[in-house]
mmCIF file of C-alpha atoms and ligand atoms in Angstrom:
data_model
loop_
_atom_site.group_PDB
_atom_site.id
_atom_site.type_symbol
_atom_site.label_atom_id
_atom_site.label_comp_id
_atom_site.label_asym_id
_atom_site.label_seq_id
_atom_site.Cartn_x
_atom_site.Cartn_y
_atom_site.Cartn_z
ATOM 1 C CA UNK A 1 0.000 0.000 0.000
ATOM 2 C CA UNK A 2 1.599 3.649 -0.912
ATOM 3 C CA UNK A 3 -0.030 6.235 1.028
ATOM 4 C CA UNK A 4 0.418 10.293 0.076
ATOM 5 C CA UNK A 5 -0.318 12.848 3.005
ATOM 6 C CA UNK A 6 -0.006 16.460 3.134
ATOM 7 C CA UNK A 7 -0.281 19.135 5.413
ATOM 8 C CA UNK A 8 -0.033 22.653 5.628
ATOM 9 C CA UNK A 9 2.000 25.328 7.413
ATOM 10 C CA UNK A 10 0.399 28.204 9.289
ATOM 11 C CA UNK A 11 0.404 31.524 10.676
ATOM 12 C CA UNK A 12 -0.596 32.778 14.041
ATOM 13 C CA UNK A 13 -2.688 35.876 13.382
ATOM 14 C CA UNK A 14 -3.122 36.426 16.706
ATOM 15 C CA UNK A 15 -2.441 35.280 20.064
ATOM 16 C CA UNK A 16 1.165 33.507 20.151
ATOM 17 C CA UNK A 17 2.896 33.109 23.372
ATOM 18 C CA UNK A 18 -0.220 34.614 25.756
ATOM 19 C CA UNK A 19 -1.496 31.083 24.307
ATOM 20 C CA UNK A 20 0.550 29.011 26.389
ATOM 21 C CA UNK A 21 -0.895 30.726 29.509
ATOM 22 C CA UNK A 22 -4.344 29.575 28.570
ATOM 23 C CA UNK A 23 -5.667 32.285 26.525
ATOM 24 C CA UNK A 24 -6.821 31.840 22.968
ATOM 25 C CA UNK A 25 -5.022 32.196 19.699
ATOM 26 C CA UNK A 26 -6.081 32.768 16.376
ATOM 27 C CA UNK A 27 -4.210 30.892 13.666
ATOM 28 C CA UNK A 28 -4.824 30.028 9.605
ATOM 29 C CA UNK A 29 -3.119 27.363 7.536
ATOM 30 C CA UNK A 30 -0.849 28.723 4.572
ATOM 31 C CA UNK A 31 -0.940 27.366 1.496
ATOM 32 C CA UNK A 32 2.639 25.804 1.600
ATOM 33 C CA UNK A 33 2.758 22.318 2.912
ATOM 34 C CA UNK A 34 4.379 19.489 3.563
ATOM 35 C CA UNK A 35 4.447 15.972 1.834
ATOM 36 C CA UNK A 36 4.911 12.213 3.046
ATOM 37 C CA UNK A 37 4.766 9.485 1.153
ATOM 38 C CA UNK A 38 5.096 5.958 2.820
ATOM 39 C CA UNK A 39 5.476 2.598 1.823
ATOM 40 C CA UNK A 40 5.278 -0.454 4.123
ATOM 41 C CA UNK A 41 7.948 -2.697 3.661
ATOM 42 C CA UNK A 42 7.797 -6.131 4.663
ATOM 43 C CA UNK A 43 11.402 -6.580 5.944
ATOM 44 C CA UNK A 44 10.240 -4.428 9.054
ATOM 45 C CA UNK A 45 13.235 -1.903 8.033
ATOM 46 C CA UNK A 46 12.355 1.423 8.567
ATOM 47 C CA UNK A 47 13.653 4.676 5.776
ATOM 48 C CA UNK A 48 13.653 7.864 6.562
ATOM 49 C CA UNK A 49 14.669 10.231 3.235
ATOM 50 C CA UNK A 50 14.183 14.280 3.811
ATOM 51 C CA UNK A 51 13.918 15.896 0.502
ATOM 52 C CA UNK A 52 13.600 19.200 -0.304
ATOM 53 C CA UNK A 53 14.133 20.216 3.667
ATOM 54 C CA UNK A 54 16.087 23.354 2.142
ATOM 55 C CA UNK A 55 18.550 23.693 4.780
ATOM 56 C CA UNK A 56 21.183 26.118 3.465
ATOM 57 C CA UNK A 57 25.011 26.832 5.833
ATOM 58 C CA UNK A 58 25.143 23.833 8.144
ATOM 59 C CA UNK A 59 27.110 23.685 11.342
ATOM 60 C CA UNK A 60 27.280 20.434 13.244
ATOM 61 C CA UNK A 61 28.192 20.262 16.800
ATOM 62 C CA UNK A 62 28.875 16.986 18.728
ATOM 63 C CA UNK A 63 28.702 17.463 22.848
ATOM 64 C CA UNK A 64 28.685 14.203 24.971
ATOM 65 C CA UNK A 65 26.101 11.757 23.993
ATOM 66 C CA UNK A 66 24.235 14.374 21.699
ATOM 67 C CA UNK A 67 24.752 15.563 17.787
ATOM 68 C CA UNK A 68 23.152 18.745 17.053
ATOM 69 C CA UNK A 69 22.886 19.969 13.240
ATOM 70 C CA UNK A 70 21.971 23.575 12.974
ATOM 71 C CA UNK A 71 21.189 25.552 9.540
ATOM 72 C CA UNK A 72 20.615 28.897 8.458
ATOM 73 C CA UNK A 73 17.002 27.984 9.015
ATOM 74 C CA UNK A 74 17.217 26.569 12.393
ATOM 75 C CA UNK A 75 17.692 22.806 13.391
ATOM 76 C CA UNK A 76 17.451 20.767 10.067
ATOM 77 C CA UNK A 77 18.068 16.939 13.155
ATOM 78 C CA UNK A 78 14.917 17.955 14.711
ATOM 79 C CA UNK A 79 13.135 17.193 11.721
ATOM 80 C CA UNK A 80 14.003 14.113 10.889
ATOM 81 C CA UNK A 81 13.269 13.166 14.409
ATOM 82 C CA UNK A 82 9.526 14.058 14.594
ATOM 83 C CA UNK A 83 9.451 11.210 11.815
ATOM 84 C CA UNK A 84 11.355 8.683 13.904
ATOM 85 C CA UNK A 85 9.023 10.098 16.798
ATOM 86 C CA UNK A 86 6.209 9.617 14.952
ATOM 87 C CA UNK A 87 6.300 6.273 13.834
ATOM 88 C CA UNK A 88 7.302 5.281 17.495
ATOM 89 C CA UNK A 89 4.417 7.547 19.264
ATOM 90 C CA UNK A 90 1.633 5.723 16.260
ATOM 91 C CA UNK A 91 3.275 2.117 16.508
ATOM 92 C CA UNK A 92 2.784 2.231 20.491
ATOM 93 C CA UNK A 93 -0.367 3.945 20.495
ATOM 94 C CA UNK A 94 -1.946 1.052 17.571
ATOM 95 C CA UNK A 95 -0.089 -1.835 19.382
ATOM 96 C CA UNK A 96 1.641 -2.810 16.397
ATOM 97 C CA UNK A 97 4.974 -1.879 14.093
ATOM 98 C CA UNK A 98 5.627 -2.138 10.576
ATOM 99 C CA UNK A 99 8.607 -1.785 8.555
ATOM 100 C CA UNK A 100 7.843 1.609 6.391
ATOM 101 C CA UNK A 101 10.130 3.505 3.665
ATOM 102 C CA UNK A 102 9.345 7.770 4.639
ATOM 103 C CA UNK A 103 9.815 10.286 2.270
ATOM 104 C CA UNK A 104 9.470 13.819 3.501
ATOM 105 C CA UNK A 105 9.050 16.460 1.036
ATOM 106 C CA UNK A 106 8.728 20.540 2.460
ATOM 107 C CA UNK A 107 7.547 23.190 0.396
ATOM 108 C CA UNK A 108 8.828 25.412 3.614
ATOM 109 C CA UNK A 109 11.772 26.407 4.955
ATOM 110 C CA UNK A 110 12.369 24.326 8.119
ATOM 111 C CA UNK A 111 12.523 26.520 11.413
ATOM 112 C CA UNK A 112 10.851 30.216 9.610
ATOM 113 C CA UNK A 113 8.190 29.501 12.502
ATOM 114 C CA UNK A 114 6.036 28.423 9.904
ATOM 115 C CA UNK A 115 4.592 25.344 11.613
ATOM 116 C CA UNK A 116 6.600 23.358 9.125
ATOM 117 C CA UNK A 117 7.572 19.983 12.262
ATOM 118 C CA UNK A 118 3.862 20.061 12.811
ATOM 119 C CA UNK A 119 3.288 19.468 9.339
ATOM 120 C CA UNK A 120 5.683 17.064 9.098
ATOM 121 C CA UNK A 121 4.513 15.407 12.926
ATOM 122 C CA UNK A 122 0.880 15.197 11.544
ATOM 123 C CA UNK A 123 1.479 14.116 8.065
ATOM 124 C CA UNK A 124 3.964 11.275 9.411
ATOM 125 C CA UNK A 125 1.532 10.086 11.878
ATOM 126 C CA UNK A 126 -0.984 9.711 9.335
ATOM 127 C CA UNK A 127 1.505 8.129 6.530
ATOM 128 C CA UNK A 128 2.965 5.514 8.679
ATOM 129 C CA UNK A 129 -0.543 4.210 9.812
ATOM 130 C CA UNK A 130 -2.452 4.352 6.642
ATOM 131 C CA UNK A 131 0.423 2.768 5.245
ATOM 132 C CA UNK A 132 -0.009 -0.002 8.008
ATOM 133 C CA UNK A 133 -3.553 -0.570 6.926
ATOM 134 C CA UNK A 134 -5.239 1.422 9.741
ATOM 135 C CA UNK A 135 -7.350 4.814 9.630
ATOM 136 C CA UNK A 136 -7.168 7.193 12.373
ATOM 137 C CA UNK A 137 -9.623 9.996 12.658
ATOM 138 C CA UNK A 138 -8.818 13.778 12.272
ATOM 139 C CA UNK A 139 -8.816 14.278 16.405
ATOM 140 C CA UNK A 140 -7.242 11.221 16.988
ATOM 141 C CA UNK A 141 -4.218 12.766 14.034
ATOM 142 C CA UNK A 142 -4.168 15.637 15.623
ATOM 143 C CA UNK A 143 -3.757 14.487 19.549
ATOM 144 C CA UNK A 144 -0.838 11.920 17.937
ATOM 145 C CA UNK A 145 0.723 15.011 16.075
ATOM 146 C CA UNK A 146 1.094 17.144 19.429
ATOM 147 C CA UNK A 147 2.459 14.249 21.391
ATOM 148 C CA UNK A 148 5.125 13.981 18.755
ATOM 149 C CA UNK A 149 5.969 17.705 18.961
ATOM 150 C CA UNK A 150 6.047 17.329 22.966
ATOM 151 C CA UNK A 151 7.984 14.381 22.876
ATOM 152 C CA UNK A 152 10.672 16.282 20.296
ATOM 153 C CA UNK A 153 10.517 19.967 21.402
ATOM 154 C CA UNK A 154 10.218 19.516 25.100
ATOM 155 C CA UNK A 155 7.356 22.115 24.996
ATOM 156 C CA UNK A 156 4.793 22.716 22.398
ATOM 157 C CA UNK A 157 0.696 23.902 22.633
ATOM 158 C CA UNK A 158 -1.237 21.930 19.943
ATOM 159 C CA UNK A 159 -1.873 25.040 17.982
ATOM 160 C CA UNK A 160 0.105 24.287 15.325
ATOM 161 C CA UNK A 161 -0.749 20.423 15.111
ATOM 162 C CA UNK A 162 -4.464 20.796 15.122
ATOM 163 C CA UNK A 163 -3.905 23.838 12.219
ATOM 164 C CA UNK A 164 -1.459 21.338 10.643
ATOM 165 C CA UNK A 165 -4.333 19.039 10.675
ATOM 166 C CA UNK A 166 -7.854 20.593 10.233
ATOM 167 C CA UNK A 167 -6.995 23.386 8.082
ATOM 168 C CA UNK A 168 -9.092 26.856 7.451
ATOM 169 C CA UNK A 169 -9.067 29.266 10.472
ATOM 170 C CA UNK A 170 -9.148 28.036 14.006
ATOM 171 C CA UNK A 171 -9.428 29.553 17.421
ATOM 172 C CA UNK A 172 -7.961 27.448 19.878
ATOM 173 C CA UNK A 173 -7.157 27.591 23.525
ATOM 174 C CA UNK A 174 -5.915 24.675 25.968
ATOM 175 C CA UNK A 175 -5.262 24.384 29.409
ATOM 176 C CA UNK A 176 -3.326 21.315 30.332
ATOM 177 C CA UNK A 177 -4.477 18.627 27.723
ATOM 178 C CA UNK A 178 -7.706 19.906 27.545
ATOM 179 C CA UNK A 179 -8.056 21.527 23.798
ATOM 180 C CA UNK A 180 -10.573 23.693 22.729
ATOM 181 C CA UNK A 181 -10.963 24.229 19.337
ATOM 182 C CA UNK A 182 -13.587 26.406 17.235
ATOM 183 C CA UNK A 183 -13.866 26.768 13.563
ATOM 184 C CA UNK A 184 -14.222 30.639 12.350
ATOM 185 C CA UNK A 185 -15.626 30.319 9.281
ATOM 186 C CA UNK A 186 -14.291 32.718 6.838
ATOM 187 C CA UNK A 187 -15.324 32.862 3.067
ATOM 188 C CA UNK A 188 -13.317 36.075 1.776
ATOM 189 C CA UNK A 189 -9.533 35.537 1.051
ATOM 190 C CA UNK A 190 -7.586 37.765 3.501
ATOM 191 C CA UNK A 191 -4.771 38.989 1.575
ATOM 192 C CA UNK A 192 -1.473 38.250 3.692
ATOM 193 C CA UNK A 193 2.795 39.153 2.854
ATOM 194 C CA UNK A 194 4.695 36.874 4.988
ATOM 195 C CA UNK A 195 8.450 38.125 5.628
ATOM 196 C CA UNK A 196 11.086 35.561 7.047
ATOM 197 C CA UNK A 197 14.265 37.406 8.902
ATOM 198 C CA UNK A 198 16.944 35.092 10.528
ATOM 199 C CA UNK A 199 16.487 33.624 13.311
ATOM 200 C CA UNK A 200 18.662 34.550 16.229
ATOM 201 C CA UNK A 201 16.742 32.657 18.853
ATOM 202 C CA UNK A 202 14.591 29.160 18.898
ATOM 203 C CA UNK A 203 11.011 28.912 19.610
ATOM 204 C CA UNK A 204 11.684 27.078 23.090
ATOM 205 C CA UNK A 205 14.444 29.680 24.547
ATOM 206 C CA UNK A 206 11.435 32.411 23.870
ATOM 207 C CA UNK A 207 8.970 30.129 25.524
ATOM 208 C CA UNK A 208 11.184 30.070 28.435
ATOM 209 C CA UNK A 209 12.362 33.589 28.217
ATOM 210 C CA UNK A 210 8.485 34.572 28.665
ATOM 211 C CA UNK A 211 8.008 32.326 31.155
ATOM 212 C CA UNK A 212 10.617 33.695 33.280
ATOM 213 C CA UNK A 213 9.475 37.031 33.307
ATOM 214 C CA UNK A 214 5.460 36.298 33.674
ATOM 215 C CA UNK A 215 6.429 34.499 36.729
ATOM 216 C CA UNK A 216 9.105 37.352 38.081
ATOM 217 C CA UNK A 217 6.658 40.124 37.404
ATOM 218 C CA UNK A 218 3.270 38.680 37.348
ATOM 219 C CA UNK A 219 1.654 42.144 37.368
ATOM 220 C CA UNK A 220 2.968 43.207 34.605
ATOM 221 C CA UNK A 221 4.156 40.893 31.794
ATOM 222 C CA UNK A 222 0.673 38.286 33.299
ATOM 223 C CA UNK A 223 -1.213 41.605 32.601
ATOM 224 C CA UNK A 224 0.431 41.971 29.036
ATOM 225 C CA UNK A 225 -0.403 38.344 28.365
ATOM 226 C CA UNK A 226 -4.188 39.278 29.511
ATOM 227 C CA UNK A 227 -4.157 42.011 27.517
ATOM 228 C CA UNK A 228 -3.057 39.720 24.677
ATOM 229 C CA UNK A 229 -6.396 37.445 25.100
ATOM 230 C CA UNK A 230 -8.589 40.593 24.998
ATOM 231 C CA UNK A 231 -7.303 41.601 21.261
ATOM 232 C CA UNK A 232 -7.897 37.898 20.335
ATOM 233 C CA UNK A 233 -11.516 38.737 21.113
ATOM 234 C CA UNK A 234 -11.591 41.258 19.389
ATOM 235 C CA UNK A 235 -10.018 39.950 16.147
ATOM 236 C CA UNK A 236 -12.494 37.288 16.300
ATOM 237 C CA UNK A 237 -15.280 39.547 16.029
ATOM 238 C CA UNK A 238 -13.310 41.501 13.439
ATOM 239 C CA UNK A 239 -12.352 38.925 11.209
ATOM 240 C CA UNK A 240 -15.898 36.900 10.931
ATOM 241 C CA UNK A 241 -17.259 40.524 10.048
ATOM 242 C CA UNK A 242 -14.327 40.600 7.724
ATOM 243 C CA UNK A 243 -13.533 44.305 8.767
ATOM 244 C CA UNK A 244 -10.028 44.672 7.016
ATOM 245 C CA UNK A 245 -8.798 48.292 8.655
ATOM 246 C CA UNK A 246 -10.116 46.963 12.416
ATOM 247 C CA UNK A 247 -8.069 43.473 11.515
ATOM 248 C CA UNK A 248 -4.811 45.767 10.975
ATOM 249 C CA UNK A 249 -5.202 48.303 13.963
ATOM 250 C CA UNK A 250 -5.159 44.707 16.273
ATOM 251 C CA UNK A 251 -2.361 43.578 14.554
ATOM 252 C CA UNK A 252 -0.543 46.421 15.109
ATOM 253 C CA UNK A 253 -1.859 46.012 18.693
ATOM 254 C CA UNK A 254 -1.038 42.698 18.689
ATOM 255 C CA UNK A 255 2.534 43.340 17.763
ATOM 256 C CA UNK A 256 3.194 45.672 20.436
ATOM 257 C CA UNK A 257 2.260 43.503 23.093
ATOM 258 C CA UNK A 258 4.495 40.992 21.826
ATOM 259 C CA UNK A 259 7.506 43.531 21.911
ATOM 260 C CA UNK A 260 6.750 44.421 25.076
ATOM 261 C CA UNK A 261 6.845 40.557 26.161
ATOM 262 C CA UNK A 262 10.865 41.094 24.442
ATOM 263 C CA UNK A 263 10.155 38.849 21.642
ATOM 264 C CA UNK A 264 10.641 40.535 18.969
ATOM 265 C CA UNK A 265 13.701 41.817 17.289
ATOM 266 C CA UNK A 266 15.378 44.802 15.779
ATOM 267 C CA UNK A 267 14.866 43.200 12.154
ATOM 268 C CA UNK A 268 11.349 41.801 12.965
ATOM 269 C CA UNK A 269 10.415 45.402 13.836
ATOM 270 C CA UNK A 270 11.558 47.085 11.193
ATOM 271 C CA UNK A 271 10.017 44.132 8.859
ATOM 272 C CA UNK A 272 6.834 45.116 10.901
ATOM 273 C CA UNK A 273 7.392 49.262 10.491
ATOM 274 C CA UNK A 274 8.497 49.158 6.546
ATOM 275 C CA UNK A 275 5.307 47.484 6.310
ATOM 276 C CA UNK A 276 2.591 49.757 8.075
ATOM 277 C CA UNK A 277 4.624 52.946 6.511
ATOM 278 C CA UNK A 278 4.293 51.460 2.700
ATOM 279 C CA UNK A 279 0.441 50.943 3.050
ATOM 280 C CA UNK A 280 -0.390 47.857 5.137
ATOM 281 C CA UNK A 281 -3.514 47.868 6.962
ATOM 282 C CA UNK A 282 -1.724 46.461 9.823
ATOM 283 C CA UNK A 283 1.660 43.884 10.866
ATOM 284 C CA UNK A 284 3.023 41.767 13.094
ATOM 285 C CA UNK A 285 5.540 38.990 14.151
ATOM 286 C CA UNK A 286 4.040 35.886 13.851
ATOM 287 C CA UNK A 287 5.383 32.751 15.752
ATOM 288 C CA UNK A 288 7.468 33.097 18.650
ATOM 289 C CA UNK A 289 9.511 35.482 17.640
ATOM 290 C CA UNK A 290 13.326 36.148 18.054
ATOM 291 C CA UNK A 291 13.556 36.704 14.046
ATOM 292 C CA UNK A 292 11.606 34.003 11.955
ATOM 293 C CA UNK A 293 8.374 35.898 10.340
ATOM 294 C CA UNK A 294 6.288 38.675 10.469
ATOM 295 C CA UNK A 295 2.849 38.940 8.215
ATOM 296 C CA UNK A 296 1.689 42.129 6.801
ATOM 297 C CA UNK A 297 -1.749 42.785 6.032
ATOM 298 C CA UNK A 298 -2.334 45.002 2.839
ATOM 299 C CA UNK A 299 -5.334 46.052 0.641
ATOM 300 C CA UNK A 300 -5.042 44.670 -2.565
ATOM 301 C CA UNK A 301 -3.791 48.234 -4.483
ATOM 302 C CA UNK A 302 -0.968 48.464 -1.446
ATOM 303 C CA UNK A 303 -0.294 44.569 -2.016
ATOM 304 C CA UNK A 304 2.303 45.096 -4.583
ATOM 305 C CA UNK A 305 4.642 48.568 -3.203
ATOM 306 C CA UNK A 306 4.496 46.522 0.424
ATOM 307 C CA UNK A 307 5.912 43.358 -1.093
ATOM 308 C CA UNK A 308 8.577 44.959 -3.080
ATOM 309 C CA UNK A 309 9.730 47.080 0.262
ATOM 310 C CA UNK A 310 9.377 43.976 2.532
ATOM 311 C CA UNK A 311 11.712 41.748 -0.062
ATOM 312 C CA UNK A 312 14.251 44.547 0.401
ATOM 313 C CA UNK A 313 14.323 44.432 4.073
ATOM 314 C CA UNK A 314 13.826 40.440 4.902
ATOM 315 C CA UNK A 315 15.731 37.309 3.785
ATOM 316 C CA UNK A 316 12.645 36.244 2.160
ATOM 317 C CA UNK A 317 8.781 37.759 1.158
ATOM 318 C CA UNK A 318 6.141 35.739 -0.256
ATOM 319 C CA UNK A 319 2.520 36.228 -0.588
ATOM 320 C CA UNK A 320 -0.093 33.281 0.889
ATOM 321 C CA UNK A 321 -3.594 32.778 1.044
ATOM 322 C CA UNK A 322 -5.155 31.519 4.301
ATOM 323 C CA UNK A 323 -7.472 28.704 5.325
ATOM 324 C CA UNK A 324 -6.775 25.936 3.094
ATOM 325 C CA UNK A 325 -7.458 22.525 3.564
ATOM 326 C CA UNK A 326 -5.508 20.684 6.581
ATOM 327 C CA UNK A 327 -4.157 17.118 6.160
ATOM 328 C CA UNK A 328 -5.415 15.238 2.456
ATOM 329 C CA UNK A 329 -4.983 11.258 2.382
ATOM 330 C CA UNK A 330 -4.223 9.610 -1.067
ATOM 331 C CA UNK A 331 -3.787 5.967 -0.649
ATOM 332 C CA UNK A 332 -3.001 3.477 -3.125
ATOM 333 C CA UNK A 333 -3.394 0.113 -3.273
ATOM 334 C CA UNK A 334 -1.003 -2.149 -5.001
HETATM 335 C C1 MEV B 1 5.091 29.342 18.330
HETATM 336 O O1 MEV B 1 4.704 29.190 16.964
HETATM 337 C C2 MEV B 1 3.950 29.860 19.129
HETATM 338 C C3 MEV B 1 4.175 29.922 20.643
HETATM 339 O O2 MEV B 1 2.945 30.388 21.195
HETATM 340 C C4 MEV B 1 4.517 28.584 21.213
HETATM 341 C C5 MEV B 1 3.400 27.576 21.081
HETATM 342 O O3 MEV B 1 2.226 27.942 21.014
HETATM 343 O O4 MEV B 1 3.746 26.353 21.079
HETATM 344 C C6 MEV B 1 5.243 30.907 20.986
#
């Protein structure tokens, strides 16, 4: 049996980090994704080949016990071991293993923030089972998907798994491993620029980083992450009504909030700032911050002077539409 699988990437519109405190986020899948193909194989041998991982400048460091490769894109190892993670997390939780050749294709830079090891944590997850001759349903995928990330990143909310794997816009808040998840529908196509800088810090360290200052000064950055929740609310209301200029004005909102949590960057800001002053309705960082990407909201006649000033200023720009389908299952049988 070959299986296909695909999922996308994402953006946070609104809501990173105050998220992990129990507040809701906003996110949208992009229309990049990732692919898997598997194959059982009957020697019980299992593959792994990473294709297309574009993972330019690599330095590898070996410490005691542990080999780390890093790229100009983040941590290309990490990758590979959400599928390794994956096919142990599915084989355990189905009470059976199966030899399987992987082959992980990524239409997105690994480590922009772009939700790219979800992708590739949901996608394998499905792959490797289907390819076992089992069928797991979309909230079983996307419970599977978030243990993987746990199990690899140490921390992780399943924002970016249950994106990964139900697609369209989603707001989502959890509190232990309690997920709540509701589907905004939106029908208009909200026109986005995504900018990637380089990242100077990984998604974890700015977890932490926010943690330790929430719990120092609880008064102030707790009330920041409050504050946060409140302009999800907001955006909600804003983006079901579809009310473009209100959308931007939270972003920009938004985006402040996160700076004053520190985690954003000189770059990011001035990503964020090029945009607003060249005609976007409204920008922000989007991820956890410490470089990776910002999105810039912009009205259609803006949509071309904002891209060209945003490709000057970041490593890379490119445009995305929002709310496409999550995971899509091609199997066939030989
Ligand atoms: C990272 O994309 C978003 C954070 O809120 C962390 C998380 O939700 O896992 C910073």
């Amino acid at each position: 049996m070959k299986v296909y699988v695909s999922a996308p990437g994402k953006v946070t519109l609104f809501g990173e980090h105050a998220v992990v405190y129990g507040q809701p986020a906003i996110v949208a899948s992009i229309d990049k994704r990732v692919h898997v193909y598997a194959e059982a194989r009957s020697d019980g041998v299992i593959t792994i080949e990473a294709r297309d991982l574009r993972a330019p400048g690599v330095i590898v460091t070996y410490r005691e016990g542990e080999v780390t490769v890093e790229t100009d894109y983040g941590l290309v190892l990490p990758a590979i071991a959400y599928l390794n993670k994956a096919v142990e997390i599915v084989s355990k939780y189905l009470g059976s293993k199966h030899g399987v050749k992987l082959v992980v294709k990524s239409e997105m830079p690994v480590g922009a923030g772009l939700g790219t090891s979800a992708a590739v944590a949901v996608a394998t997850v499905t792959a490797y089972a289907y390819s076992g001759g089992y069928e797991l349903t979309r909230e079983e995928i996307a419970k599977l998907g978030w243990e993987v990330e746990k199990a690899v990143q140490g921390v992780a909310s399943p924002m970016d798994t249950s994106i990964a794997t139900y697609g369209g816009f989603l707001k989502i808040r959890f509190s232990g491993d309690n997920v709540e998840r509701s589907y905004l529908k939106i029908d208009n196509n909200l026109p986005i620029l995504l900018s990637y800088v380089e990242r100077e810090f990984r998604t974890r360290d700015m977890v932490l980083m926010v943690r330790e200052r929430v719990s120092k000064y609880p008064h102030l950055y707790g009330r920041i992450v409050e504050l946060i929740g409140n302009v999800v609310h907001e955006a909600e209301k804003a983006l079901i009504e579809f009310d473009l200029s209100r959308l931007g004005e939270l972003m920009n909102l938004n985006h402040g909030l996160l700076d004053a949590l520190g985690v954003s960057t000189r770059r990011l800001n001035e990503v964020v700032y090029a945009a607003r002053s060249s005609g976007a309705l409204g920008a922000k960082l989007t991820g956890a911050g410490g470089g990776g990407c910002a999105i810039a909201l912009s009205p259609p006649e803006k949509l071309d002077t904002v891209e060209t000033v945003l490709r000057f200023l970041s490593d890379f720009t490119m445009r995305t539409s929002l709310g496409g389908e999550g995971i899509k299952i091609h199997i066939e049988k030989s």
